[in-house]
mmCIF file of C-alpha atoms and ligand atoms in Angstrom:
data_model
loop_
_atom_site.group_PDB
_atom_site.id
_atom_site.type_symbol
_atom_site.label_atom_id
_atom_site.label_comp_id
_atom_site.label_asym_id
_atom_site.label_seq_id
_atom_site.Cartn_x
_atom_site.Cartn_y
_atom_site.Cartn_z
ATOM 1 C CA MET A 413 0.050 0.021 -0.016
ATOM 2 C CA ILE A 414 1.336 3.498 -0.834
ATOM 3 C CA THR A 415 1.709 5.649 2.266
ATOM 4 C CA ASN A 416 1.728 9.391 2.247
ATOM 5 C CA ARG A 417 3.759 11.636 4.589
ATOM 6 C CA HIS A 418 3.872 15.269 5.038
ATOM 7 C CA VAL A 419 5.869 17.975 6.936
ATOM 8 C CA VAL A 420 4.080 20.363 9.288
ATOM 9 C CA LEU A 421 5.185 22.988 11.740
ATOM 10 C CA LYS A 422 5.023 21.799 15.346
ATOM 11 C CA ARG A 423 4.991 25.398 16.655
ATOM 12 C CA ALA A 424 5.279 28.824 15.237
ATOM 13 C CA PRO A 425 9.026 29.636 14.935
ATOM 14 C CA ALA A 426 9.977 32.398 17.269
ATOM 15 C CA ALA A 427 13.176 33.384 15.347
ATOM 16 C CA MET A 428 14.933 31.712 12.326
ATOM 17 C CA PRO A 429 13.105 28.467 11.709
ATOM 18 C CA LYS A 430 14.965 25.318 12.742
ATOM 19 C CA ALA A 431 14.577 21.681 11.789
ATOM 20 C CA ALA A 432 13.162 21.065 15.381
ATOM 21 C CA ASP A 433 10.213 23.375 14.579
ATOM 22 C CA PHE A 434 8.922 20.801 12.122
ATOM 23 C CA GLU A 435 7.685 17.190 12.332
ATOM 24 C CA VAL A 436 7.077 14.625 9.566
ATOM 25 C CA VAL A 437 3.855 12.758 9.924
ATOM 26 C CA SER A 438 2.118 9.884 8.098
ATOM 27 C CA CYS A 439 -1.200 10.786 6.599
ATOM 28 C CA PRO A 440 -3.783 9.129 4.338
ATOM 29 C CA MET A 441 -3.125 8.999 0.553
ATOM 30 C CA PRO A 442 -5.543 11.456 -1.128
ATOM 31 C CA ALA A 443 -8.548 9.567 -2.519
ATOM 32 C CA GLY A 444 -8.120 11.298 -5.881
ATOM 33 C CA PRO A 445 -7.991 14.732 -7.369
ATOM 34 C CA PRO A 446 -10.313 17.430 -6.088
ATOM 35 C CA PRO A 447 -13.039 18.764 -8.571
ATOM 36 C CA GLU A 448 -11.217 20.407 -11.445
ATOM 37 C CA GLY A 449 -7.970 19.490 -9.744
ATOM 38 C CA LEU A 450 -4.904 17.188 -9.760
ATOM 39 C CA LEU A 451 -3.501 14.257 -7.853
ATOM 40 C CA LEU A 452 0.249 14.664 -7.769
ATOM 41 C CA ARG A 453 3.410 12.617 -7.068
ATOM 42 C CA ILE A 454 5.880 15.156 -5.793
ATOM 43 C CA ILE A 455 9.372 14.900 -7.221
ATOM 44 C CA ALA A 456 11.185 17.776 -5.604
ATOM 45 C CA LEU A 457 10.547 20.658 -3.151
ATOM 46 C CA SER A 458 12.109 24.010 -3.587
ATOM 47 C CA MET A 459 13.954 25.409 -0.459
ATOM 48 C CA ASP A 460 14.067 29.167 -0.799
ATOM 49 C CA PRO A 461 15.238 31.941 1.525
ATOM 50 C CA TYR A 462 11.896 33.744 1.434
ATOM 51 C CA LEU A 463 10.193 30.818 2.998
ATOM 52 C CA GLY A 464 12.015 31.582 6.262
ATOM 53 C CA GLY A 465 10.226 34.914 6.494
ATOM 54 C CA ARG A 466 7.017 33.475 5.112
ATOM 55 C CA LEU A 467 6.759 30.992 7.984
ATOM 56 C CA ARG A 468 6.921 33.880 10.410
ATOM 57 C CA GLY A 469 4.462 36.085 8.532
ATOM 58 C CA ARG A 470 7.243 38.407 7.377
ATOM 59 C CA HIS A 471 7.080 38.112 3.581
ATOM 60 C CA MET A 472 5.155 40.454 1.341
ATOM 61 C CA GLY A 473 2.212 40.738 3.819
ATOM 62 C CA GLU A 474 1.403 37.027 3.426
ATOM 63 C CA PRO A 475 0.127 35.341 6.662
ATOM 64 C CA ALA A 476 2.187 32.664 8.461
ATOM 65 C CA PRO A 477 0.873 29.123 8.125
ATOM 66 C CA ALA A 478 -0.741 27.730 11.286
ATOM 67 C CA PRO A 479 1.058 24.848 12.988
ATOM 68 C CA GLY A 480 -0.217 21.569 11.535
ATOM 69 C CA GLY A 481 -1.299 23.257 8.297
ATOM 70 C CA LYS A 482 -0.039 23.155 4.707
ATOM 71 C CA LEU A 483 3.403 24.678 4.297
ATOM 72 C CA PRO A 484 4.086 27.192 1.500
ATOM 73 C CA GLY A 485 6.669 26.828 -1.224
ATOM 74 C CA PHE A 486 6.885 25.314 -4.724
ATOM 75 C CA ALA A 487 7.346 21.841 -5.816
ATOM 76 C CA VAL A 488 7.746 20.033 -9.186
ATOM 77 C CA ALA A 489 5.393 17.068 -9.465
ATOM 78 C CA GLU A 490 4.109 14.437 -11.900
ATOM 79 C CA ILE A 491 0.343 14.288 -12.518
ATOM 80 C CA LEU A 492 -1.013 10.894 -11.505
ATOM 81 C CA GLU A 493 -4.738 11.703 -11.984
ATOM 82 C CA SER A 494 -6.456 14.730 -13.395
ATOM 83 C CA ALA A 495 -10.004 16.082 -13.107
ATOM 84 C CA HIS A 496 -9.192 19.048 -15.327
ATOM 85 C CA PRO A 497 -9.338 18.782 -19.163
ATOM 86 C CA ASP A 498 -6.197 20.822 -19.710
ATOM 87 C CA TYR A 499 -3.902 18.477 -17.645
ATOM 88 C CA LYS A 500 -3.146 14.788 -18.332
ATOM 89 C CA PRO A 501 -1.508 12.050 -16.198
ATOM 90 C CA GLY A 502 2.221 11.852 -16.909
ATOM 91 C CA GLU A 503 2.605 15.592 -17.454
ATOM 92 C CA TYR A 504 4.634 17.678 -15.020
ATOM 93 C CA VAL A 505 3.700 20.846 -13.125
ATOM 94 C CA VAL A 506 5.163 23.379 -10.751
ATOM 95 C CA THR A 507 2.783 24.425 -8.033
ATOM 96 C CA GLU A 508 2.322 24.958 -4.284
ATOM 97 C CA THR A 509 1.692 21.398 -2.966
ATOM 98 C CA GLY A 510 2.672 21.509 0.685
ATOM 99 C CA TRP A 511 5.670 19.507 1.775
ATOM 100 C CA SER A 512 4.433 15.983 1.154
ATOM 101 C CA ARG A 513 4.887 12.953 -1.051
ATOM 102 C CA TYR A 514 1.523 13.040 -2.667
ATOM 103 C CA ALA A 515 -0.908 15.967 -2.898
ATOM 104 C CA ALA A 516 -4.399 16.714 -4.238
ATOM 105 C CA VAL A 517 -4.482 20.350 -5.363
ATOM 106 C CA PRO A 518 -6.566 22.737 -7.519
ATOM 107 C CA ALA A 519 -5.340 22.894 -11.086
ATOM 108 C CA ALA A 520 -5.566 26.704 -11.061
ATOM 109 C CA GLY A 521 -2.057 28.047 -10.648
ATOM 110 C CA ALA A 522 -0.386 24.796 -11.675
ATOM 111 C CA ARG A 523 2.219 25.626 -14.422
ATOM 112 C CA LYS A 524 3.036 22.846 -16.871
ATOM 113 C CA VAL A 525 6.718 22.218 -17.388
ATOM 114 C CA THR A 526 8.444 19.909 -19.881
ATOM 115 C CA PRO A 527 11.445 17.680 -19.363
ATOM 116 C CA GLY A 528 14.562 19.039 -21.160
ATOM 117 C CA PRO A 529 18.289 19.025 -20.977
ATOM 118 C CA ALA A 530 18.352 19.484 -17.212
ATOM 119 C CA PRO A 531 16.661 17.551 -14.392
ATOM 120 C CA ILE A 532 12.911 18.373 -14.076
ATOM 121 C CA SER A 533 13.859 20.013 -10.705
ATOM 122 C CA ALA A 534 15.640 22.800 -12.628
ATOM 123 C CA HIS A 535 12.164 24.318 -13.014
ATOM 124 C CA LEU A 536 12.452 25.166 -9.220
ATOM 125 C CA GLY A 537 15.878 26.821 -9.785
ATOM 126 C CA VAL A 538 17.571 28.086 -12.976
ATOM 127 C CA LEU A 539 14.442 27.508 -15.107
ATOM 128 C CA GLY A 540 12.061 28.612 -12.344
ATOM 129 C CA MET A 541 11.492 31.549 -10.013
ATOM 130 C CA PRO A 542 15.163 32.080 -9.022
ATOM 131 C CA GLY A 543 16.379 32.039 -12.624
ATOM 132 C CA LEU A 544 13.564 34.374 -13.671
ATOM 133 C CA THR A 545 14.739 36.729 -10.845
ATOM 134 C CA ALA A 546 18.195 36.669 -12.224
ATOM 135 C CA TRP A 547 17.043 37.258 -15.748
ATOM 136 C CA ALA A 548 14.798 40.059 -14.766
ATOM 137 C CA GLY A 549 17.471 41.918 -12.789
ATOM 138 C CA VAL A 550 20.264 41.451 -15.305
ATOM 139 C CA THR A 551 18.313 42.067 -18.618
ATOM 140 C CA GLN A 552 15.213 44.081 -17.756
ATOM 141 C CA LEU A 553 16.425 46.370 -14.871
ATOM 142 C CA ALA A 554 20.200 46.762 -15.178
ATOM 143 C CA LYS A 555 20.148 45.961 -18.957
ATOM 144 C CA VAL A 556 23.633 44.274 -18.796
ATOM 145 C CA GLY A 557 25.613 44.075 -22.029
ATOM 146 C CA ASP A 558 28.963 44.144 -23.703
ATOM 147 C CA GLY A 559 31.744 45.653 -21.626
ATOM 148 C CA ASP A 560 29.877 45.754 -18.309
ATOM 149 C CA ILE A 561 31.710 44.780 -15.145
ATOM 150 C CA PHE A 562 29.115 42.783 -13.210
ATOM 151 C CA VAL A 563 29.403 41.994 -9.560
ATOM 152 C CA VAL A 564 26.963 39.717 -7.675
ATOM 153 C CA ASP A 565 27.031 38.253 -4.174
ATOM 154 C CA ALA A 566 25.529 34.954 -2.935
ATOM 155 C CA ALA A 567 27.141 33.958 -6.336
ATOM 156 C CA ALA A 568 27.032 30.184 -5.653
ATOM 157 C CA GLY A 569 23.243 30.307 -5.189
ATOM 158 C CA ALA A 570 20.540 29.879 -7.813
ATOM 159 C CA VAL A 571 19.831 33.646 -8.218
ATOM 160 C CA GLY A 572 23.472 34.817 -8.044
ATOM 161 C CA GLY A 573 24.960 32.019 -9.988
ATOM 162 C CA THR A 574 22.380 32.412 -12.835
ATOM 163 C CA ALA A 575 22.733 36.242 -12.829
ATOM 164 C CA GLY A 576 26.463 36.037 -13.286
ATOM 165 C CA GLN A 577 26.182 33.381 -16.107
ATOM 166 C CA ILE A 578 23.577 35.511 -17.928
ATOM 167 C CA ALA A 579 25.729 38.592 -17.640
ATOM 168 C CA ARG A 580 28.700 36.728 -18.990
ATOM 169 C CA ASN A 581 26.694 35.270 -21.902
ATOM 170 C CA LEU A 582 25.708 38.916 -22.749
ATOM 171 C CA GLY A 583 29.267 40.097 -22.915
ATOM 172 C CA ALA A 584 29.955 41.292 -19.406
ATOM 173 C CA ARG A 585 32.838 40.322 -17.163
ATOM 174 C CA ALA A 586 31.247 38.559 -14.181
ATOM 175 C CA ILE A 587 32.713 38.720 -10.720
ATOM 176 C CA GLY A 588 31.249 36.820 -7.828
ATOM 177 C CA ILE A 589 31.326 37.191 -4.045
ATOM 178 C CA ALA A 590 30.626 34.065 -2.036
ATOM 179 C CA GLY A 591 31.194 32.552 1.391
ATOM 180 C CA GLY A 592 33.949 29.901 1.534
ATOM 181 C CA ALA A 593 36.302 28.085 -0.768
ATOM 182 C CA LYS A 594 33.800 25.446 -1.984
ATOM 183 C CA LYS A 595 31.448 28.206 -3.138
ATOM 184 C CA THR A 596 34.122 30.224 -4.898
ATOM 185 C CA ALA A 597 35.405 27.131 -6.694
ATOM 186 C CA LEU A 598 31.827 26.420 -7.894
ATOM 187 C CA VAL A 599 31.448 29.913 -9.099
ATOM 188 C CA THR A 600 34.616 30.059 -11.121
ATOM 189 C CA GLU A 601 35.252 26.477 -12.161
ATOM 190 C CA THR A 602 31.637 25.288 -12.835
ATOM 191 C CA TYR A 603 29.650 28.489 -13.474
ATOM 192 C CA GLY A 604 32.606 29.975 -15.418
ATOM 193 C CA PHE A 605 32.637 33.512 -13.764
ATOM 194 C CA ASP A 606 35.810 35.471 -14.551
ATOM 195 C CA ALA A 607 36.543 35.726 -10.754
ATOM 196 C CA CYS A 608 35.070 35.102 -7.358
ATOM 197 C CA VAL A 609 36.083 36.493 -3.963
ATOM 198 C CA ASP A 610 35.491 34.755 -0.648
ATOM 199 C CA TYR A 611 34.166 37.429 1.645
ATOM 200 C CA ARG A 612 34.897 35.386 4.755
ATOM 201 C CA ALA A 613 38.617 35.563 4.051
ATOM 202 C CA GLU A 614 40.798 38.495 5.326
ATOM 203 C CA GLY A 615 41.430 41.188 2.723
ATOM 204 C CA TRP A 616 38.559 40.288 0.486
ATOM 205 C CA GLN A 617 37.769 43.895 -0.195
ATOM 206 C CA ALA A 618 41.172 44.529 -1.769
ATOM 207 C CA ARG A 619 40.880 41.382 -3.830
ATOM 208 C CA LEU A 620 37.458 42.419 -5.118
ATOM 209 C CA LYS A 621 38.743 45.875 -6.055
ATOM 210 C CA ALA A 622 41.611 44.282 -7.997
ATOM 211 C CA ALA A 623 39.227 41.881 -9.758
ATOM 212 C CA CYS A 624 36.950 44.715 -10.808
ATOM 213 C CA GLY A 625 39.720 46.901 -12.388
ATOM 214 C CA ALA A 626 38.030 50.271 -13.098
ATOM 215 C CA GLY A 627 35.126 49.248 -10.829
ATOM 216 C CA PRO A 628 31.768 47.517 -11.237
ATOM 217 C CA THR A 629 29.345 49.063 -13.699
ATOM 218 C CA VAL A 630 26.538 46.901 -12.200
ATOM 219 C CA HIS A 631 26.153 45.394 -8.804
ATOM 220 C CA PHE A 632 23.491 42.827 -8.075
ATOM 221 C CA GLU A 633 22.827 42.605 -4.309
ATOM 222 C CA ASN A 634 21.508 39.415 -2.726
ATOM 223 C CA VAL A 635 22.913 39.636 0.760
ATOM 224 C CA GLY A 636 22.564 43.142 2.285
ATOM 225 C CA GLU A 637 24.293 46.079 3.911
ATOM 226 C CA SER A 638 27.636 44.414 4.780
ATOM 227 C CA VAL A 639 28.392 43.715 1.142
ATOM 228 C CA LEU A 640 26.710 46.810 -0.356
ATOM 229 C CA GLN A 641 28.836 49.006 1.886
ATOM 230 C CA THR A 642 31.958 47.575 0.321
ATOM 231 C CA VAL A 643 30.865 47.417 -3.245
ATOM 232 C CA PHE A 644 29.024 50.688 -3.640
ATOM 233 C CA PRO A 645 32.140 52.914 -3.155
ATOM 234 C CA MET A 646 33.793 50.927 -5.969
ATOM 235 C CA LEU A 647 30.927 51.453 -8.370
ATOM 236 C CA GLN A 648 31.651 53.455 -11.525
ATOM 237 C CA ILE A 649 29.906 56.719 -12.127
ATOM 238 C CA TYR A 650 26.409 56.057 -13.677
ATOM 239 C CA GLY A 651 26.622 52.541 -12.222
ATOM 240 C CA ARG A 652 23.452 50.464 -11.739
ATOM 241 C CA VAL A 653 22.589 48.555 -8.604
ATOM 242 C CA VAL A 654 19.857 45.830 -8.453
ATOM 243 C CA LEU A 655 18.534 45.328 -4.884
ATOM 244 C CA CYS A 656 17.249 41.775 -5.035
ATOM 245 C CA GLY A 657 17.730 40.097 -1.757
ATOM 246 C CA LEU A 658 18.691 40.850 1.882
ATOM 247 C CA ALA A 659 19.600 37.350 3.108
ATOM 248 C CA GLU A 660 21.711 38.594 6.063
ATOM 249 C CA HIS A 661 18.745 40.671 7.372
ATOM 250 C CA TYR A 662 15.795 38.292 7.061
ATOM 251 C CA HIS A 663 16.201 36.763 10.568
ATOM 252 C CA SER A 664 18.024 39.600 12.213
ATOM 253 C CA ASP A 665 16.392 41.778 14.993
ATOM 254 C CA ALA A 666 18.731 44.663 14.076
ATOM 255 C CA PRO A 667 17.185 47.791 12.593
ATOM 256 C CA PRO A 668 16.509 47.572 8.811
ATOM 257 C CA PRO A 669 19.516 48.469 6.547
ATOM 258 C CA VAL A 670 19.811 52.114 5.342
ATOM 259 C CA LEU A 671 21.177 53.267 1.942
ATOM 260 C CA PRO A 672 23.229 56.383 2.330
ATOM 261 C CA VAL A 673 21.739 58.986 -0.076
ATOM 262 C CA GLY A 674 24.781 61.255 -0.620
ATOM 263 C CA PRO A 675 26.996 58.686 -2.343
ATOM 264 C CA ILE A 676 24.121 57.682 -4.609
ATOM 265 C CA VAL A 677 23.956 61.274 -5.848
ATOM 266 C CA GLY A 678 27.797 61.435 -6.134
ATOM 267 C CA LYS A 679 27.868 58.317 -8.234
ATOM 268 C CA ARG A 680 24.860 59.348 -10.345
ATOM 269 C CA ALA A 681 23.794 55.778 -9.598
ATOM 270 C CA ALA A 682 20.560 54.088 -10.638
ATOM 271 C CA ILE A 683 19.106 51.803 -7.913
ATOM 272 C CA TYR A 684 16.495 49.216 -8.929
ATOM 273 C CA GLY A 685 14.288 47.333 -6.462
ATOM 274 C CA LEU A 686 13.422 43.891 -7.892
ATOM 275 C CA VAL A 687 10.340 41.875 -7.098
ATOM 276 C CA VAL A 688 10.143 38.760 -9.269
ATOM 277 C CA TYR A 689 6.246 38.702 -9.125
ATOM 278 C CA ASP A 690 6.324 41.489 -11.622
ATOM 279 C CA PHE A 691 7.924 39.134 -14.209
ATOM 280 C CA TYR A 692 6.003 35.940 -13.648
ATOM 281 C CA GLY A 693 4.165 36.424 -16.914
ATOM 282 C CA ARG A 694 7.498 36.326 -18.802
ATOM 283 C CA LEU A 695 8.785 33.011 -17.510
ATOM 284 C CA ASP A 696 8.339 31.288 -20.888
ATOM 285 C CA GLU A 697 10.568 33.955 -22.412
ATOM 286 C CA TRP A 698 13.293 33.219 -19.938
ATOM 287 C CA VAL A 699 13.003 29.430 -20.374
ATOM 288 C CA ALA A 700 13.235 29.836 -24.159
ATOM 289 C CA LEU A 701 16.450 31.803 -23.761
ATOM 290 C CA ALA A 702 17.985 29.623 -21.082
ATOM 291 C CA THR A 703 17.245 26.147 -22.499
ATOM 292 C CA PRO A 704 19.718 26.338 -25.500
ATOM 293 C CA TRP A 705 22.292 27.900 -23.171
ATOM 294 C CA ILE A 706 21.899 24.794 -20.925
ATOM 295 C CA GLU A 707 22.171 22.531 -23.958
ATOM 296 C CA ALA A 708 25.354 24.458 -25.117
ATOM 297 C CA GLY A 709 26.923 24.277 -21.589
ATOM 298 C CA LYS A 710 26.714 28.067 -21.284
ATOM 299 C CA LEU A 711 24.362 27.928 -18.289
ATOM 300 C CA VAL A 712 25.079 25.362 -15.559
ATOM 301 C CA VAL A 713 22.417 23.925 -13.250
ATOM 302 C CA HIS A 714 23.968 22.893 -9.909
ATOM 303 C CA GLU A 715 21.655 21.469 -7.250
ATOM 304 C CA ASP A 716 22.079 20.668 -3.581
ATOM 305 C CA ALA A 717 19.588 17.885 -3.126
ATOM 306 C CA SER A 718 18.697 16.168 0.136
ATOM 307 C CA ASP A 719 17.262 12.712 -0.074
ATOM 308 C CA GLY A 720 13.611 11.945 0.742
ATOM 309 C CA LEU A 721 10.743 13.995 2.319
ATOM 310 C CA ASP A 722 11.935 13.249 5.834
ATOM 311 C CA SER A 723 15.199 15.184 5.133
ATOM 312 C CA ALA A 724 13.139 18.389 4.443
ATOM 313 C CA PRO A 725 13.387 20.017 7.895
ATOM 314 C CA ALA A 726 17.194 19.571 8.092
ATOM 315 C CA GLN A 727 17.676 20.695 4.470
ATOM 316 C CA PHE A 728 15.538 23.774 5.166
ATOM 317 C CA GLU A 729 17.656 24.709 8.177
ATOM 318 C CA ARG A 730 20.920 24.241 6.138
ATOM 319 C CA MET A 731 19.471 26.461 3.414
ATOM 320 C CA LEU A 732 18.465 29.223 5.720
ATOM 321 C CA LYS A 733 21.974 29.181 7.270
ATOM 322 C CA GLY A 734 23.508 29.363 3.637
ATOM 323 C CA GLN A 735 25.277 25.991 4.115
ATOM 324 C CA HIS A 736 24.021 24.627 0.698
ATOM 325 C CA LEU A 737 26.001 24.722 -2.516
ATOM 326 C CA GLY A 738 23.839 25.732 -5.561
ATOM 327 C CA LYS A 739 20.036 25.497 -5.584
ATOM 328 C CA ALA A 740 18.722 23.794 -2.431
ATOM 329 C CA ILE A 741 16.024 21.173 -3.113
ATOM 330 C CA VAL A 742 14.568 18.186 -1.391
ATOM 331 C CA GLN A 743 14.453 15.116 -3.770
ATOM 332 C CA VAL A 744 11.237 13.596 -2.617
ATOM 333 C CA ALA A 745 10.960 10.907 -5.284
ATOM 334 C CA PRO A 746 13.204 9.799 -8.168
ATOM 335 C CA ASP A 747 13.130 11.981 -11.459
ATOM 336 C CA ARG A 748 11.889 9.605 -14.113
ATOM 337 C CA THR A 749 12.021 12.110 -16.928
HETATM 338 N N1 LIG B 824 13.607 40.101 -5.164
HETATM 339 C C1 LIG B 824 13.050 39.005 -5.465
HETATM 340 O O1 LIG B 824 11.919 38.943 -6.131
HETATM 341 C C2 LIG B 824 13.757 37.696 -5.197
HETATM 342 C C3 LIG B 824 13.382 36.488 -5.683
HETATM 343 C C4 LIG B 824 14.157 35.331 -5.435
HETATM 344 C C5 LIG B 824 15.213 35.456 -4.492
HETATM 345 N N2 LIG B 824 15.476 36.615 -3.948
HETATM 346 C C6 LIG B 824 16.655 36.751 -3.042
HETATM 347 O O2 LIG B 824 17.802 36.492 -3.794
HETATM 348 C C7 LIG B 824 18.736 36.091 -2.852
HETATM 349 C C8 LIG B 824 19.419 34.777 -3.405
HETATM 350 O O3 LIG B 824 18.339 33.773 -3.497
HETATM 351 P P1 LIG B 824 18.680 32.301 -3.705
HETATM 352 O O4 LIG B 824 17.486 31.531 -3.745
HETATM 353 O O5 LIG B 824 19.678 32.116 -4.905
HETATM 354 O O6 LIG B 824 19.440 31.857 -2.347
HETATM 355 P P2 LIG B 824 20.922 31.364 -2.088
HETATM 356 O O7 LIG B 824 21.864 32.325 -2.674
HETATM 357 O O8 LIG B 824 21.056 30.030 -2.464
HETATM 358 O O9 LIG B 824 21.008 31.514 -0.511
HETATM 359 C C9 LIG B 824 21.173 32.715 0.117
HETATM 360 C C10 LIG B 824 22.683 33.043 0.379
HETATM 361 O O10 LIG B 824 22.825 34.249 1.010
HETATM 362 C C11 LIG B 824 24.096 34.325 1.628
HETATM 363 N N3 LIG B 824 24.034 34.813 2.997
HETATM 364 C C12 LIG B 824 24.739 35.905 3.413
HETATM 365 N N4 LIG B 824 24.552 36.150 4.738
HETATM 366 C C13 LIG B 824 23.562 35.191 5.031
HETATM 367 C C14 LIG B 824 22.942 34.999 6.357
HETATM 368 N N5 LIG B 824 23.150 35.759 7.382
HETATM 369 N N6 LIG B 824 22.035 33.963 6.462
HETATM 370 C C15 LIG B 824 21.816 33.167 5.346
HETATM 371 N N7 LIG B 824 22.385 33.376 4.141
HETATM 372 C C16 LIG B 824 23.326 34.425 4.012
HETATM 373 C C17 LIG B 824 24.636 32.828 1.598
HETATM 374 O O11 LIG B 824 25.619 32.738 0.568
HETATM 375 P P3 LIG B 824 27.179 33.068 0.836
HETATM 376 O O12 LIG B 824 27.606 32.066 1.847
HETATM 377 O O13 LIG B 824 27.817 32.968 -0.444
HETATM 378 O O14 LIG B 824 27.179 34.480 1.447
HETATM 379 C C18 LIG B 824 23.409 32.013 1.160
HETATM 380 O O15 LIG B 824 23.838 30.868 0.587
HETATM 381 C C19 LIG B 824 18.069 35.899 -1.450
HETATM 382 O O16 LIG B 824 18.420 37.029 -0.714
HETATM 383 C C20 LIG B 824 16.676 35.791 -1.866
HETATM 384 O O17 LIG B 824 15.761 36.152 -0.825
HETATM 385 C C21 LIG B 824 14.772 37.752 -4.227
#
């Protein structure tokens, strides 16, 4: 008999969520799809930084889930049964399923994805929301092109790693900032950035300055004030800054970061706030650009997958602490694509 399991919150997390805040429980297999809905076999769950804030009711005004209730976040799943004419068994979708092995969900909001040159789970990373975020910041906001000197932090992650690879494919020099030797090696040797600086090592600021030459023309910020304070003074006049993520601030009780206004004027800098929701309607455009790049080896998908649904709480805690390498996922079931 097939058994279902799902992950729930035991208690509302008081600070940064930890593995101990969750429990994995057995539950009945859904009897079938709901009316107009889908019965899904979940293949992989996406572990994203925003979920830490989301679980505490601190993300874009969305309420925190109640203990015991369905957890937020996207999964890629195979359709087992469909009660909707537009979806067929054997097709794949990305949707919010809760953290479980099997789920019965409404078809509304389920986005079909097709197997391609990367694992199907890439639709949670490079070919999904994080990749779209990178594409939007690099091409639609900063409009990176030939001759740009592009700096990005959290460069080993799904957003940062994709942003640098896109910038490079468009003719820029890509320089990463990342925490630790394993991450910097991934960024240069696997993603192919021109350079990457370990910001946990003494003297990183000088190494970054040397790697940038005349200075960045574009900075893509994923971490927060501590990096921005170092990079901003190096920015060239008329430089562009994309403010994408504030990973170091999400679970901090310190006052929110402040951007000094004077230096922005002095640099004649353009500052862009990025919210990926604005670009969801253009995901197909990004996937159409990215897929041949993946086939040609010009865009690398690197996943940090934990094994099985029961590993989700620990993988989530690792991801929130930044201990993962690449795109963090939970491989719930084998990818048979
Ligand atoms: N604006 C939007 O619409 C949007 C959409 C998607 C993602 N984002 C943001 O983009 C950023 C990157 O997302 P991602 O999914 O690719 O994540 P990620 O880079 O895989 O993970 C976040 C990284 O932030 C770095 N970091 C620095 N200080 C940290 C701290 N105190 N705690 C935890 N991590 C810390 C770590 O990398 P190092 O060890 O290399 O420093 C960590 O790996 C995140 O800030 C995310 O929230 C924004």
